[in-house]
PDB file of C-alpha atoms in Angstrom:
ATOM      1  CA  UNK J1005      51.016  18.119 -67.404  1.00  0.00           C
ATOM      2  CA  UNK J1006      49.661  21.718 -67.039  1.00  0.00           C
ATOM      3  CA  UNK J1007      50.339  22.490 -63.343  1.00  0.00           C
ATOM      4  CA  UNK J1008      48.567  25.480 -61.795  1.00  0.00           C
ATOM      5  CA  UNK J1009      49.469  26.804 -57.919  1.00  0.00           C
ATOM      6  CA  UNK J1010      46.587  28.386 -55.839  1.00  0.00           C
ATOM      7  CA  UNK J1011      48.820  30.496 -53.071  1.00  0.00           C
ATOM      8  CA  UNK J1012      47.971  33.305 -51.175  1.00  0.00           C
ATOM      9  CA  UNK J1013      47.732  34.367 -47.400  1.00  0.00           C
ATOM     10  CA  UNK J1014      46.480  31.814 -44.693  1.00  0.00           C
ATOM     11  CA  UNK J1015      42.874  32.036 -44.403  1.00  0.00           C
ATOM     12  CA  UNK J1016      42.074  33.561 -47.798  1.00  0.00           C
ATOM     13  CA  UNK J1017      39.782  30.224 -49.132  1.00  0.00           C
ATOM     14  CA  UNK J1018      42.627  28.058 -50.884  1.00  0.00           C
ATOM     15  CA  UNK J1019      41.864  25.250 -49.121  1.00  0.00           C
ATOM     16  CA  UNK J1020      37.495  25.472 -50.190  1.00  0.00           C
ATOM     17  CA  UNK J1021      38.817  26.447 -53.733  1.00  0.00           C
ATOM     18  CA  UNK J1022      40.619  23.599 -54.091  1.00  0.00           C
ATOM     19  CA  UNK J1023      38.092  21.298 -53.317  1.00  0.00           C
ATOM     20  CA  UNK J1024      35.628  22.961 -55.238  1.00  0.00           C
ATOM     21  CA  UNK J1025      38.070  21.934 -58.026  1.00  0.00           C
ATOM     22  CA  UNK J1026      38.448  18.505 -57.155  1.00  0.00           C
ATOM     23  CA  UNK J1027      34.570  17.663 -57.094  1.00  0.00           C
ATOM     24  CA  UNK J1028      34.579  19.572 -60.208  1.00  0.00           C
ATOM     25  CA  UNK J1029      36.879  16.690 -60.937  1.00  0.00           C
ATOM     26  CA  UNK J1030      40.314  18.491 -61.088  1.00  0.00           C
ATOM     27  CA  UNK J1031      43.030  16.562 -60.260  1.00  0.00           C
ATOM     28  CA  UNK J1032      44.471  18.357 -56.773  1.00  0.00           C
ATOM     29  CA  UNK J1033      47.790  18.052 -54.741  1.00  0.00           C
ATOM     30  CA  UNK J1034      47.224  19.165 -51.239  1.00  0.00           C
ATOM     31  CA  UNK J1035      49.311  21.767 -49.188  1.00  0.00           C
ATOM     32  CA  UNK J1036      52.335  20.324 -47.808  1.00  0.00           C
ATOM     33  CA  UNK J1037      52.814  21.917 -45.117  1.00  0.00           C
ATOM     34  CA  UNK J1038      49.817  21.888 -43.227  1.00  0.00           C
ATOM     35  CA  UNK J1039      50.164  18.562 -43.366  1.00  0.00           C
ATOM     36  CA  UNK J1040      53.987  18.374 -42.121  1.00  0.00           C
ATOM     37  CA  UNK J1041      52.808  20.240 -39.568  1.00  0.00           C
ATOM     38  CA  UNK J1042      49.531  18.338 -38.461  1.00  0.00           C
ATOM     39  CA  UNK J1043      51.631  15.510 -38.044  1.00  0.00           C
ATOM     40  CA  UNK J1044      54.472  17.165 -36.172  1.00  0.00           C
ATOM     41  CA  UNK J1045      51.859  18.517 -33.686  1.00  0.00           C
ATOM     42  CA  UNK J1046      50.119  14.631 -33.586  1.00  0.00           C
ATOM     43  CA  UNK J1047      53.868  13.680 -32.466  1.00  0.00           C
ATOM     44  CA  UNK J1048      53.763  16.373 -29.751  1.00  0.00           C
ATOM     45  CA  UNK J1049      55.775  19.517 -31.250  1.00  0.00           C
ATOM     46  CA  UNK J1050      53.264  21.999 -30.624  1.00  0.00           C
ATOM     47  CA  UNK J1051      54.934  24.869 -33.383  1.00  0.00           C
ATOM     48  CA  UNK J1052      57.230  22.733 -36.011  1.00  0.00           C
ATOM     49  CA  UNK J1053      57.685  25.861 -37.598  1.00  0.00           C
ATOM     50  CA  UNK J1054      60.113  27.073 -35.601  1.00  0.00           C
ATOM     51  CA  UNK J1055      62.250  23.641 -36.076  1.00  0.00           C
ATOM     52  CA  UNK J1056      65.142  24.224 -37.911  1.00  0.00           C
ATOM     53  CA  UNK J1057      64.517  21.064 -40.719  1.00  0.00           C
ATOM     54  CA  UNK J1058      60.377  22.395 -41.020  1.00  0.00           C
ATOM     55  CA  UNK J1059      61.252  23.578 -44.382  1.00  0.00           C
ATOM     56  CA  UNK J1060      63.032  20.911 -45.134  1.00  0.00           C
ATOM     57  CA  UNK J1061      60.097  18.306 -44.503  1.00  0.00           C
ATOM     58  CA  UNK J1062      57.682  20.203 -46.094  1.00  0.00           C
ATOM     59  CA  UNK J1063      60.012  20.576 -49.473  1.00  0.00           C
ATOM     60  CA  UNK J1064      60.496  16.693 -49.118  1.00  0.00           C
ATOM     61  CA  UNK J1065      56.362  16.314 -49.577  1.00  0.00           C
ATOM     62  CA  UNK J1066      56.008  18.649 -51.841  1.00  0.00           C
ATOM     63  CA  UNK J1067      58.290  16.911 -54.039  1.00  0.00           C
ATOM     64  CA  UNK J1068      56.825  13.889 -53.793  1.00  0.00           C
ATOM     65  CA  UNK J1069      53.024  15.628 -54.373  1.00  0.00           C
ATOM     66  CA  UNK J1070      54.661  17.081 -57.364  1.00  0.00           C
ATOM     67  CA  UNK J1071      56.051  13.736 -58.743  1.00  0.00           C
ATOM     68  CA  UNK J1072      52.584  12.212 -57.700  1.00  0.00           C
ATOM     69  CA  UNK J1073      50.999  14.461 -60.122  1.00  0.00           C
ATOM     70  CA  UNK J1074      52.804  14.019 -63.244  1.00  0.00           C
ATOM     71  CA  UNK J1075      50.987  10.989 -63.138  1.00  0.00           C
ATOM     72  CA  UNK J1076      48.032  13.261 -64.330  1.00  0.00           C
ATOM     73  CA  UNK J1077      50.194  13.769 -68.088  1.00  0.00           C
ATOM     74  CA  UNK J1078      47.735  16.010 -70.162  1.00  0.00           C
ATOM     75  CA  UNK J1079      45.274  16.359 -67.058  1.00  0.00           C
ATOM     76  CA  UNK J1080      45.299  20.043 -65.171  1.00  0.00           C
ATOM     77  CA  UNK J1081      46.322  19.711 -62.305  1.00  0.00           C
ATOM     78  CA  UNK J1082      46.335  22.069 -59.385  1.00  0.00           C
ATOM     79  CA  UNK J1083      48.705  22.677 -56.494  1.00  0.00           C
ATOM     80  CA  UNK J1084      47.341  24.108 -53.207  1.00  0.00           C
ATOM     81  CA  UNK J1085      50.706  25.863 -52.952  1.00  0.00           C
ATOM     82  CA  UNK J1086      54.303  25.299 -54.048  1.00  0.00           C
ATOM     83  CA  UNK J1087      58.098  25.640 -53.115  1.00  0.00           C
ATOM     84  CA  UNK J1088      57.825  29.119 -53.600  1.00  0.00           C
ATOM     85  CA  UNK J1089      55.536  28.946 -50.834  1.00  0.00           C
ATOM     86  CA  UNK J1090      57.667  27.667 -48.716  1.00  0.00           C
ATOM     87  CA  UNK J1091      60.196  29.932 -49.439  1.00  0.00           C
ATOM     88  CA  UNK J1092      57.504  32.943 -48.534  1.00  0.00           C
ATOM     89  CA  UNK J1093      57.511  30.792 -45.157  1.00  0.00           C
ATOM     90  CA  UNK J1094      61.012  31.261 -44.498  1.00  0.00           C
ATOM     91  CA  UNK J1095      61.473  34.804 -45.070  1.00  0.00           C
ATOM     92  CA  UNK J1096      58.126  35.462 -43.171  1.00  0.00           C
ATOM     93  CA  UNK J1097      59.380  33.472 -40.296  1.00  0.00           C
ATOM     94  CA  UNK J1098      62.775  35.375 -40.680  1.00  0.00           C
ATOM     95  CA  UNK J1099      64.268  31.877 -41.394  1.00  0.00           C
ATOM     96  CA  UNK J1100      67.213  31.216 -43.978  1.00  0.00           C
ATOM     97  CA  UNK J1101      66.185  29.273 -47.007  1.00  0.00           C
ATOM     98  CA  UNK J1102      67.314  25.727 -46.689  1.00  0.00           C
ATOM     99  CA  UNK J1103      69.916  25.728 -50.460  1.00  0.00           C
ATOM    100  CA  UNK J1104      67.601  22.397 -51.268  1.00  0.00           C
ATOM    101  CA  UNK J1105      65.002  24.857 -50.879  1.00  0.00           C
ATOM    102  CA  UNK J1106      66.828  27.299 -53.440  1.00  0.00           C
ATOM    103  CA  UNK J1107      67.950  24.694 -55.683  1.00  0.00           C
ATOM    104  CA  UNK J1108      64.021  23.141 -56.337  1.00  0.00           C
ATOM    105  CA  UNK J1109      62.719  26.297 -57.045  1.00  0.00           C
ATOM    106  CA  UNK J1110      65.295  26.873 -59.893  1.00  0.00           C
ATOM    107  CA  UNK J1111      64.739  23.818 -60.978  1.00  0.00           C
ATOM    108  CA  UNK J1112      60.936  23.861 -61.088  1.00  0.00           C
ATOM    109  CA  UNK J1113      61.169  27.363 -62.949  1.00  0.00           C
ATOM    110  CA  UNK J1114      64.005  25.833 -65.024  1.00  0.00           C
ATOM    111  CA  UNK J1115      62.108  22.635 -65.962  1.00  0.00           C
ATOM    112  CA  UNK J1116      58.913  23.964 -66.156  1.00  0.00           C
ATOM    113  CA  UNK J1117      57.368  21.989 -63.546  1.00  0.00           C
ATOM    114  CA  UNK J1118      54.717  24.578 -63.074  1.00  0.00           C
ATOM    115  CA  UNK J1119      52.786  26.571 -65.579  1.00  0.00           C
ATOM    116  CA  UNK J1120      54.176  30.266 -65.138  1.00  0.00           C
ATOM    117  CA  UNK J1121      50.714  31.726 -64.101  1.00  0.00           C
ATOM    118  CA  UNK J1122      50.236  31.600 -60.490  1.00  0.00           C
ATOM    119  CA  UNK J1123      46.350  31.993 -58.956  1.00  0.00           C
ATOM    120  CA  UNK J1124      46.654  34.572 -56.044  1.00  0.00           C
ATOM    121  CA  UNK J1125      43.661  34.197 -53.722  1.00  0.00           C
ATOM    122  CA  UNK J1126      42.898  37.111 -51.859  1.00  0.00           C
ATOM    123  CA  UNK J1127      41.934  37.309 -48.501  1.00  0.00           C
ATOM    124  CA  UNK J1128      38.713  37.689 -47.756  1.00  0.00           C
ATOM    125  CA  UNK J1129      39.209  40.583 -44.728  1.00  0.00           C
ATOM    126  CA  UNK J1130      39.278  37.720 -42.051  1.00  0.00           C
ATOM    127  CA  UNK J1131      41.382  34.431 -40.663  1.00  0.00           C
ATOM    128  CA  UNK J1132      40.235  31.485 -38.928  1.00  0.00           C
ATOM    129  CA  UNK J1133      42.545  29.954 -36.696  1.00  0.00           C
ATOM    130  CA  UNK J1134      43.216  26.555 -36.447  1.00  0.00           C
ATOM    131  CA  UNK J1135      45.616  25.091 -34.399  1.00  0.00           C
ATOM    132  CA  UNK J1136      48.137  24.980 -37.627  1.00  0.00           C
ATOM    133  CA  UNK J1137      47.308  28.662 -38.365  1.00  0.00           C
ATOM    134  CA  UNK J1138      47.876  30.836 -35.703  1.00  0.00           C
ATOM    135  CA  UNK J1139      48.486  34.248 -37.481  1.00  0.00           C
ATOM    136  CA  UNK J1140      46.465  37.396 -37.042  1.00  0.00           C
ATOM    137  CA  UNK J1141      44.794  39.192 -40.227  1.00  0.00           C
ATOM    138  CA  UNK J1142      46.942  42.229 -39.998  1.00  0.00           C
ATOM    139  CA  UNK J1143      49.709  39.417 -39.751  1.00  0.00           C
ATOM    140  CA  UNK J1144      48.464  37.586 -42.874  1.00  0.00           C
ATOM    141  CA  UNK J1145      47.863  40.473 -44.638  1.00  0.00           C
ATOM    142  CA  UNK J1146      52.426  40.957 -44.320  1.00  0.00           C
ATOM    143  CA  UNK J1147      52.372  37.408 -45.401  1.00  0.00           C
ATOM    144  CA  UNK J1148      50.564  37.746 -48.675  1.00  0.00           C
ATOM    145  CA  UNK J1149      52.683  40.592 -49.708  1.00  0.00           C
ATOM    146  CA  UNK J1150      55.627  38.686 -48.455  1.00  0.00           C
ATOM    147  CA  UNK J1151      53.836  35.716 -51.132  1.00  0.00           C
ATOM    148  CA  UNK J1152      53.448  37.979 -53.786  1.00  0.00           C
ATOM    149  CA  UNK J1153      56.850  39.186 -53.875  1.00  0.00           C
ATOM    150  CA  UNK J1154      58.420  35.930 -54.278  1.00  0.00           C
ATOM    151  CA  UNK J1155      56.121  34.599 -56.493  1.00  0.00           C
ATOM    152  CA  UNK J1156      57.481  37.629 -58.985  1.00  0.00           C
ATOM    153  CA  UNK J1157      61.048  37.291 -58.230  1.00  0.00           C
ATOM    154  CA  UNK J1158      61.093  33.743 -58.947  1.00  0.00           C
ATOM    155  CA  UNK J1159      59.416  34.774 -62.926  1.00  0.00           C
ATOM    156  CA  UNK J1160      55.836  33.571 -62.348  1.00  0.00           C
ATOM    157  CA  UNK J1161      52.886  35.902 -63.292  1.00  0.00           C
ATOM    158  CA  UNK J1162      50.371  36.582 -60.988  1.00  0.00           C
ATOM    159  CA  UNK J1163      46.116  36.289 -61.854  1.00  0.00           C
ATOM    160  CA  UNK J1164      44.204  37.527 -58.804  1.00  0.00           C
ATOM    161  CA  UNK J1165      41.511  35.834 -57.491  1.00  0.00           C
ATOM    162  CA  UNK J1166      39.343  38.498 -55.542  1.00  0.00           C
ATOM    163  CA  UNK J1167      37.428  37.768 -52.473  1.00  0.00           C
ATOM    164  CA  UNK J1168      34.043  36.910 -53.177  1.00  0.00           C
ATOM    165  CA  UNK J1169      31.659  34.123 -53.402  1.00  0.00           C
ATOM    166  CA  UNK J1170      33.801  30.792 -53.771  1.00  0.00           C
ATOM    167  CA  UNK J1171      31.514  29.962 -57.060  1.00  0.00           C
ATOM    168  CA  UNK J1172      32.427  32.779 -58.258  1.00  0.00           C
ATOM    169  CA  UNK J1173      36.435  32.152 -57.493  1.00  0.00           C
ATOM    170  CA  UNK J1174      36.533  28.828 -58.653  1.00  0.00           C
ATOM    171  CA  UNK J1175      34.627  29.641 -62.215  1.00  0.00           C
ATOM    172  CA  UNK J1176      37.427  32.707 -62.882  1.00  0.00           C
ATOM    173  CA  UNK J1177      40.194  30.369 -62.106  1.00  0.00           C
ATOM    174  CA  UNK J1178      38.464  27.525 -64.923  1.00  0.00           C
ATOM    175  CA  UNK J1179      37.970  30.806 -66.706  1.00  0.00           C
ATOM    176  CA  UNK J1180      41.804  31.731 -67.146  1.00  0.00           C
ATOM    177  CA  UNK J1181      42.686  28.533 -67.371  1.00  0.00           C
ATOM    178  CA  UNK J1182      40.708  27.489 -70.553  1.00  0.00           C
ATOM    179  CA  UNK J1183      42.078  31.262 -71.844  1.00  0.00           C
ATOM    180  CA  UNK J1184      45.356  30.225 -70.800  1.00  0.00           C
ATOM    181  CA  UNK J1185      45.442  26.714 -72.552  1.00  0.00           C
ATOM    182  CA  UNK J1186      44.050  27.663 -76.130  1.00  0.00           C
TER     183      UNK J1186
END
């Protein structure tokens, strides 16, 4: 099952690209840990990033998203972010990486859980907050650097996905990928 990750810096359009792809009728596994931290904050823990088992949870979903969609075999599937992700989380948080953490990201490299290309979405000069994103641009701007550099340590190629009309985005990613799987 041909995996591909959308990552890049909070606010950049993941989120509309991804659903772009799923009416397009993609199969799509949603960012963990938005989600871990929704529910946190629903349970009254107003910043569960700064808990020290946050990274922990959100691995634990995104395993289970990522076991969800091998369900998909021979569909493309895409992954509104990944371990790797998470990972970026911890170092810009100034957190140590949970080993769990470590260990699933060898073993999705390893194992090939992911296709190696990676779709960067770039900011588009602006964030939204939201009461799970609370991050400045200049701030996000250190965190998508922060993403890119992991994403190349841990072997996966980068294709940029420039700012610009989400049509636009979502047609280069279908682009690559078609280039990508002949």
């Amino acid at each position: 099952m041909p995996g591909y990750i959308l990552t890049g810096a909070p606010g950049s359009g993941k989120t509309a690209v991804l659903r772009h792809l799923e009416i397009d009728g993609y199969p799509v596994m949603e960012e963990a840990a938005t989600d871990v931290i929704a529910l946190q904050q629903a349970l009254g823990r107003p910043e569960p990033w700064r808990e020290p088992d946050f990274a922990d949870r959100v691995l634990d979903l995104q395993r289970e998203r990522r076991r969800a969609a091998a369900a998909n075999t021979g569909e493309v599937v895409f992954h509104d972010r990944s371990p790797v992700c998470t990972l970026a989380l911890c170092r810009y948080l100034g957190l140590a990486a949970p080993p769990a953490l470590l260990d699933e990201i060898e073993g999705t490299t390893a194992n090939h859980h992911y296709e190696r290309t990676v779709f960067f979405v770039r900011h588009q000069g602006f964030v939204e907050a939201t009461a799970a994103r609370r991050i400045t641009f200049e701030e996000s701007l250190v965190f998508e650097r922060i993403h890119e550099l992991t994403y190349r340590e841990a072997g996966f190629d980068l294709a940029d996905v420039p700012a610009g009309p989400l049509v636009r985005r979502v047609a280069a990613i279908r682009e690559a990928v078609d280039r990508l799987r002949r």
